[in-house]
Coordinates of C-alpha atoms in Angstrom, one line a residue:
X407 CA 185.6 -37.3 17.3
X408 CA 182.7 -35.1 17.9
X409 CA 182.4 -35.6 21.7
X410 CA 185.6 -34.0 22.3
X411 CA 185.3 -30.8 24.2
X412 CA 187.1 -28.8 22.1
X413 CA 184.7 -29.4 19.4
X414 CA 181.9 -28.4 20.6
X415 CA 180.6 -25.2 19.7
X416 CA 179.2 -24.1 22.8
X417 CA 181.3 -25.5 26.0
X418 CA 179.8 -27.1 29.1
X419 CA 179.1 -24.6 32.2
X420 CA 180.8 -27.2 34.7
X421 CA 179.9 -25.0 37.5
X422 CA 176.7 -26.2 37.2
X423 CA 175.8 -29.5 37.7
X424 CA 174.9 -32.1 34.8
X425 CA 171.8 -32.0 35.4
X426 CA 168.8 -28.9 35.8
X427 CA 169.1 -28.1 40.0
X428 CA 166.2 -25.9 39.8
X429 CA 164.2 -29.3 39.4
X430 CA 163.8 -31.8 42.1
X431 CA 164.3 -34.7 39.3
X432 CA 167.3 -32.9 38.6
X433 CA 168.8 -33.1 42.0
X434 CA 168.0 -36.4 42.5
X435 CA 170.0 -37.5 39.7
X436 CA 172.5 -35.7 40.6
X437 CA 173.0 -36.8 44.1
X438 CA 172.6 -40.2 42.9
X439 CA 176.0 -39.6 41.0
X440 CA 177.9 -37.9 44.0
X441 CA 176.5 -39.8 46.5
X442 CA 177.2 -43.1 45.1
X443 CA 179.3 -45.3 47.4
X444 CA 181.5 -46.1 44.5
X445 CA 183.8 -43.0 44.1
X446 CA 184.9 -43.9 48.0
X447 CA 186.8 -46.7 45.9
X448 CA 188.6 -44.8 43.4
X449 CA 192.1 -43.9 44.1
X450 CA 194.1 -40.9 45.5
X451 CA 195.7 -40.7 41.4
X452 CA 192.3 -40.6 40.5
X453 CA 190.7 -37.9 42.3
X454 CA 193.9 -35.9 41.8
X455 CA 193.5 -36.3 38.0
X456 CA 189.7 -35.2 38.2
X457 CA 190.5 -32.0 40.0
X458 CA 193.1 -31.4 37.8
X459 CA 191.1 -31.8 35.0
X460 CA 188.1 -29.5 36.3
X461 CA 190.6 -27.1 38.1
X462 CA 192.4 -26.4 34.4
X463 CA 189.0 -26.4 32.7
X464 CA 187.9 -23.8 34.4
X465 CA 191.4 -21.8 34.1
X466 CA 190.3 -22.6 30.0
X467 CA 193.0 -25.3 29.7
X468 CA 191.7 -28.1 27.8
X469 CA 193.3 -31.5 27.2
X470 CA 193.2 -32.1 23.1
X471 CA 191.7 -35.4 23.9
X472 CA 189.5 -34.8 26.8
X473 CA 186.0 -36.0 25.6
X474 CA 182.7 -35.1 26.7
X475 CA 182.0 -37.9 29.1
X476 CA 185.7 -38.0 30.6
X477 CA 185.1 -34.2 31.5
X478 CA 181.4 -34.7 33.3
X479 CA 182.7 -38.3 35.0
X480 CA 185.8 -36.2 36.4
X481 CA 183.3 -33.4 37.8
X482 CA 181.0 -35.9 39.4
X483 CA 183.7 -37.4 41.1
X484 CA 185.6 -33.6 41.8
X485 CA 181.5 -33.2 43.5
X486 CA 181.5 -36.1 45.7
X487 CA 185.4 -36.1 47.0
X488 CA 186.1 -32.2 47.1
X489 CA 184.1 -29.4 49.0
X490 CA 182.1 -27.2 47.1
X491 CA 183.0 -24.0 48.6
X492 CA 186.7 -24.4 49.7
X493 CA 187.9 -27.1 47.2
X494 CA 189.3 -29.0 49.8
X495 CA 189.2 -32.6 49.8
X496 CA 186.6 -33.9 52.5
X497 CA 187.3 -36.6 54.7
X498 CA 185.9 -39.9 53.3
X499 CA 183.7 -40.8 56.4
X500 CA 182.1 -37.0 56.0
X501 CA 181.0 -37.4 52.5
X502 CA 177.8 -38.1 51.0
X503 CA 178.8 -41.1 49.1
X504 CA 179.5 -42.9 52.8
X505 CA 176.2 -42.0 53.9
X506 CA 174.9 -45.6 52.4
X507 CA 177.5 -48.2 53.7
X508 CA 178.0 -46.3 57.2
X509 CA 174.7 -45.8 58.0
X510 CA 173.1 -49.1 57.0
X511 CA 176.0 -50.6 59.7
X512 CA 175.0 -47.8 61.8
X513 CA 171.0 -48.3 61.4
X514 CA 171.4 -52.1 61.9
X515 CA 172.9 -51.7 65.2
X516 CA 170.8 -49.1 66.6
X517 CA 167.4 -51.0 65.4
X518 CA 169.1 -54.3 67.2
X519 CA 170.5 -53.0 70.5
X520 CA 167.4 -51.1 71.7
X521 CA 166.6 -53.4 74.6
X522 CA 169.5 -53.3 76.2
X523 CA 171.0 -49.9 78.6
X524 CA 174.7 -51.0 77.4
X525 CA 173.5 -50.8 73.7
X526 CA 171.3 -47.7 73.7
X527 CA 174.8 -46.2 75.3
X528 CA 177.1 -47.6 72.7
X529 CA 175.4 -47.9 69.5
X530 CA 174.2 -44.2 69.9
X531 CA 177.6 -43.5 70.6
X532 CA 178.9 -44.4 67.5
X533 CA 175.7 -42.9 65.5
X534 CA 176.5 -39.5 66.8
X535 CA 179.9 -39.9 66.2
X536 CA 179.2 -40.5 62.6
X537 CA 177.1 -37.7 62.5
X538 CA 179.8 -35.0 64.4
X539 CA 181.9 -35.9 61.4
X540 CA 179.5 -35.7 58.2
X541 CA 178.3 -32.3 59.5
X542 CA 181.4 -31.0 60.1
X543 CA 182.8 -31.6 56.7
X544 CA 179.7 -30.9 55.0
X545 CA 179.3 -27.4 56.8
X546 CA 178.7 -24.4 54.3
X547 CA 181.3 -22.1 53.2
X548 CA 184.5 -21.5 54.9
X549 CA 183.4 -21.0 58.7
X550 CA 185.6 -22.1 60.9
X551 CA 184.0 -24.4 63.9
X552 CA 186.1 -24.6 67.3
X553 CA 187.2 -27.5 68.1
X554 CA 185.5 -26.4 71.8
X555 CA 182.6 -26.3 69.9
X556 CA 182.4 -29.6 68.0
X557 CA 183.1 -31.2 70.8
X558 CA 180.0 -29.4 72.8
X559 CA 177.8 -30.4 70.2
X560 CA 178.8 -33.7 70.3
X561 CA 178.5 -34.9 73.3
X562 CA 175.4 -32.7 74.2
X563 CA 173.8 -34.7 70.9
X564 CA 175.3 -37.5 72.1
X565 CA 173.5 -37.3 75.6
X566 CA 170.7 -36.2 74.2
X567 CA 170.2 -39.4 71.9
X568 CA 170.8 -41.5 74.7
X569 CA 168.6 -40.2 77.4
X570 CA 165.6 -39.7 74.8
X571 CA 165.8 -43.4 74.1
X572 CA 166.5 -44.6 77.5
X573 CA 163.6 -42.2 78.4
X574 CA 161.5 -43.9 75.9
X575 CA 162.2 -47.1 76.5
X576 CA 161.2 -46.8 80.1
X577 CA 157.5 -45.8 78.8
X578 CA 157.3 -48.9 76.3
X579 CA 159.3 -50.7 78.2
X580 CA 156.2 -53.3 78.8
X581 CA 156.1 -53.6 75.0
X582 CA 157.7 -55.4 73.2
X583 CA 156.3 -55.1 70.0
X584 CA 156.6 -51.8 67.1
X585 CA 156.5 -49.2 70.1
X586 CA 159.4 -50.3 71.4
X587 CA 161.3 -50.6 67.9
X588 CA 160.7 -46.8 66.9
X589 CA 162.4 -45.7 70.1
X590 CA 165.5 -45.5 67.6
X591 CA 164.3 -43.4 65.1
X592 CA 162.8 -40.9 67.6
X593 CA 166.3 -40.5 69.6
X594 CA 167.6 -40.5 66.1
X595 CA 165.2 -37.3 65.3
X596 CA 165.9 -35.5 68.4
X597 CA 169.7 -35.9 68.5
X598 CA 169.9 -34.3 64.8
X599 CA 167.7 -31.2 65.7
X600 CA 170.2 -30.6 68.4
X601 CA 173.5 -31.6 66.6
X602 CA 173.5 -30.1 62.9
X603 CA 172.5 -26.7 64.9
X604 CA 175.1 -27.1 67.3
X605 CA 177.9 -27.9 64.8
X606 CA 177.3 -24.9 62.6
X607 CA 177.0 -22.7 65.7
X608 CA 179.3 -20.3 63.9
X609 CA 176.7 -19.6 61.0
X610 CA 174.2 -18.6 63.5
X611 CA 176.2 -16.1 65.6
X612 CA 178.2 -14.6 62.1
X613 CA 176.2 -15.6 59.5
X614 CA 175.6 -17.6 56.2
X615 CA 178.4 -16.4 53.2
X616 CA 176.5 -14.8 50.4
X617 CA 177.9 -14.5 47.1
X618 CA 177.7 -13.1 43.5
X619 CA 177.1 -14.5 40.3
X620 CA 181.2 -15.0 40.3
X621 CA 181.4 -16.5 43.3
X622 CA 182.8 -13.1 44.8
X623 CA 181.8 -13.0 48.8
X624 CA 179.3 -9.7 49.5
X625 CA 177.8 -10.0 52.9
X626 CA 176.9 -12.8 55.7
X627 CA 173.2 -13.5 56.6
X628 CA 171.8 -15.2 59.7
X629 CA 168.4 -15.2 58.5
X630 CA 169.5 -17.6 55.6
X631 CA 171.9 -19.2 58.0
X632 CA 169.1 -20.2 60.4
X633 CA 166.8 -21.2 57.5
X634 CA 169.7 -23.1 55.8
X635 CA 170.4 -25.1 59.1
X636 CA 166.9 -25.8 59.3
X637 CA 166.6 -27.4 55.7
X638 CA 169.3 -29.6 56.9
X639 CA 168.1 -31.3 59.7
X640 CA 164.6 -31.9 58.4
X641 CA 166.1 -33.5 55.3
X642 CA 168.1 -35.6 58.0
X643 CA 165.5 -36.7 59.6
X644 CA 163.3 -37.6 56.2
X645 CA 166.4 -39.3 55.1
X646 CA 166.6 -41.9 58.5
X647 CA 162.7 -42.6 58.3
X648 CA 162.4 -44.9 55.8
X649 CA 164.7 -47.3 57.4
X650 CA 164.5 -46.5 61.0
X651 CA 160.7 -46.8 60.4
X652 CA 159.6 -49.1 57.6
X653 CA 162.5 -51.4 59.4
X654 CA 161.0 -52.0 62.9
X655 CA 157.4 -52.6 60.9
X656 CA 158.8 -55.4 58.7
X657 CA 160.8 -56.9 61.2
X658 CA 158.0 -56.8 63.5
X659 CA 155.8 -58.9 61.6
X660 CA 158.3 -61.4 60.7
X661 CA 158.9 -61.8 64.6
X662 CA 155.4 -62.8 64.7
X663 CA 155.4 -65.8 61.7
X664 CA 155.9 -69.4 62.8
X665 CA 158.8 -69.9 60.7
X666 CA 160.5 -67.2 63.0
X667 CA 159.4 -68.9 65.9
X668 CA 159.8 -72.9 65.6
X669 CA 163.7 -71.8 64.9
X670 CA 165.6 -70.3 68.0
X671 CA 169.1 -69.3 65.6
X672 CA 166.5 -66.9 63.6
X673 CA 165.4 -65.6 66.5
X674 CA 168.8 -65.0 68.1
X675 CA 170.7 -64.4 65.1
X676 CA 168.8 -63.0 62.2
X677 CA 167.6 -59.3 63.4
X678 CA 170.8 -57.9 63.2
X679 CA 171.7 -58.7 59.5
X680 CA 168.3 -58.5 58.2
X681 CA 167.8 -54.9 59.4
X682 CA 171.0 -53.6 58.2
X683 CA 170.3 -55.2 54.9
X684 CA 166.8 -53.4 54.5
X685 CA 168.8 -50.2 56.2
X686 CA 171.1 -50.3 53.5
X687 CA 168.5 -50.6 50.9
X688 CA 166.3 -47.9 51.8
X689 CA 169.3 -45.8 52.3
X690 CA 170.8 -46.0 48.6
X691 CA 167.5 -44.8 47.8
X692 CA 166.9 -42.3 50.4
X693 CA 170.3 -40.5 50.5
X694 CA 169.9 -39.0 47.5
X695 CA 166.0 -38.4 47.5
X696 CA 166.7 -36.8 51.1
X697 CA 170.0 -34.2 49.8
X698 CA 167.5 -33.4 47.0
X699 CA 164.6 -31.8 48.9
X700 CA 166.3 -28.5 49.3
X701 CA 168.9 -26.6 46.4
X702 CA 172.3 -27.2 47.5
X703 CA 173.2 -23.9 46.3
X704 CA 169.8 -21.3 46.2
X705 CA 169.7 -17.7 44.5
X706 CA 167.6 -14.9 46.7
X707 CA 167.1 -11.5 46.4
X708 CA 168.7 -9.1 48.1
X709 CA 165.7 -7.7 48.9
X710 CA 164.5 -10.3 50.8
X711 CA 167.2 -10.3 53.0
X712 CA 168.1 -8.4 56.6
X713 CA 168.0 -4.9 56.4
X714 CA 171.8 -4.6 57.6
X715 CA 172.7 -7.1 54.7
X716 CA 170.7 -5.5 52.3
X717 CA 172.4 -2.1 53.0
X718 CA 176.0 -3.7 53.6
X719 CA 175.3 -5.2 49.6
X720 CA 173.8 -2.3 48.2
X721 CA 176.7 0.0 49.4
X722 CA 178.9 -2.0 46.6
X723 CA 179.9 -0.9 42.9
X724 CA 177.6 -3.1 40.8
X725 CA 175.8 -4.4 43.7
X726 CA 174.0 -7.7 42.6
X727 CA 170.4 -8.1 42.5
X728 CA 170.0 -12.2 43.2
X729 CA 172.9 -13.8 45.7
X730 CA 174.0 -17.5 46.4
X731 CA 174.4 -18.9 49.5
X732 CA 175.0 -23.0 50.0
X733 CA 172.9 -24.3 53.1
X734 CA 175.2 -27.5 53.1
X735 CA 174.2 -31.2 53.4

């Protein structure tokens, strides 16, 4: 009975994470638990009894028989359903864990409808509608985006997807080999810089939340708003490259064997499912390598921060020295 929590001498800090975050090892095994496609499977009960269970843990009130693994299992889950900032359960298509199984659809279509003016339009369409909705849920802190403003973002992402690869595929449109394939990733690329920005407008104009070591809002930064933004997006587009990239490359040669020629079905039927089966596998391992590159939650200075901040923080009884900010996923 010795991995029950209430006999253990010391008890777990579940407002850390399992596993070291200071360490990129550490956050890779971590998002590997939250973003595992899995815990989009588990019922309503059972997310309600994990926030329970962490929600009353950190109020101090322990279940007798809780053990050890029960408690880090229901804060895993509680990570991957719930937001971290406003405790709010996130919508399932915003979460990490449906990074994986949307995007490898997602990937498949856009690497397979290139050619094509009607599916540029509608497979981008539906990326950037995906997108709208994981960086809206996954936004940091409790700013409030306009609906006015989502919507912007959107479709200005949207267009801006769509004429990149339209634009593109007018200057390869004479090839028909790997030039024309990476078209995708590139209006992929470009759509992100413009979207994630876009969608967390709000952080810009007011500012990142900054917090103490209790969690206790001080002050708003756009400094760390603007870098946070940025970590974002390049981990977006580091996330889409293995399988928007190393995709086109193996498909591309395999258009070129005889077997793919001599058999007219492979050739009209097989890009599609093949390319959202190597999506799909270079995503599982590229979701959580790509929400790993940058702390999810980072400590700074205060004196590294604006000179406004700094003085709006060090006006404060017991101002801090270090404060928190999460840049979001």
């Amino acid at each position: 009975m010795n991995d029950l929590v209430i006999n253990q001498k010391i008890l777990p800090d579940i407002s850390k994470s399992k596993w070291d975050l200071d360490t990129y090892s550490g956050r890779v095994k971590h998002y590997f638990a939250s973003a595992n496609p899995m815990t989009l499977f588990t019922s309503s009960n059972t997310q309600e009894m994990c926030r329970k269970i962490v929600v009353d843990y950190k109020k101090g009130i322990i279940n007798p028989e809780l053990t050890m693994d029960e408690l880090w299992s229901a804060k895993i889950l509680y990570d991957s359903v719930y937001h971290p900032d406003t405790g709010e359960k996130m919508f399932c298509l915003g979460r990490m864990s449906a990074q994986t199984p949307a995007n490898m659809v997602i990937t498949g279509m856009l690497l397979s409808c290139y050619r094509t003016c009607p599916g540029i339009i509608f497979s981008h369409w539906i990326n950037q509608s995906f997108n709208a909705i994981v960086n809206y849920t996954n936004r940091s802190g409790n700013c409030r985006t306009t609906n006015q403003q989502l919507l912007y973002s959107y479709f200005c992402a949207t267009g801006a997807a769509t004429t990149a690869a339209l634009g593109l595929n007018m200057m390869v449109k004479n090839s028909h080999g790997l030039a024309g394939r990476l078209v995708p990733f590139v209006a992929v690329a470009v759509a992100n810089a413009i979207n994630i920005p876009m969608v967390r407008a709000n952080e810009l104009s007011e500012g990142i939340e900054l917090c103490d070591e209790d969690d206790h809002l001080v002050a708003k930064s756009k400094q760390l708003a603007a870098l946070a933004i940025a970590q974002v997006t390049l981990s977006r587009i580091l996330m889409a490259m293995p399988d928007m990239v190393l995709s086109p490359v193996i498909m591309n040669r395999f258009t070129r064997t005889a077997y793919y020629k001599a058999r007219p079905l492979v050739q009209k039927y097989s890009e599609m499912p093949i390319q959202t089966f190597l999506a799909g596998i270079g995503l599982y391992f590229m979701t959580p390598l790509g929400c790993a590159l940058f702390p999810q939650r980072s400590a700074i200075h205060v004196r590294k921060l604006e000179v406004d901040v700094q003085n709006q923080i060090l006006e404060r009884k017991d101002s801090p020295r270090i404060v928190y900010y999460n840049k979001g996923l």
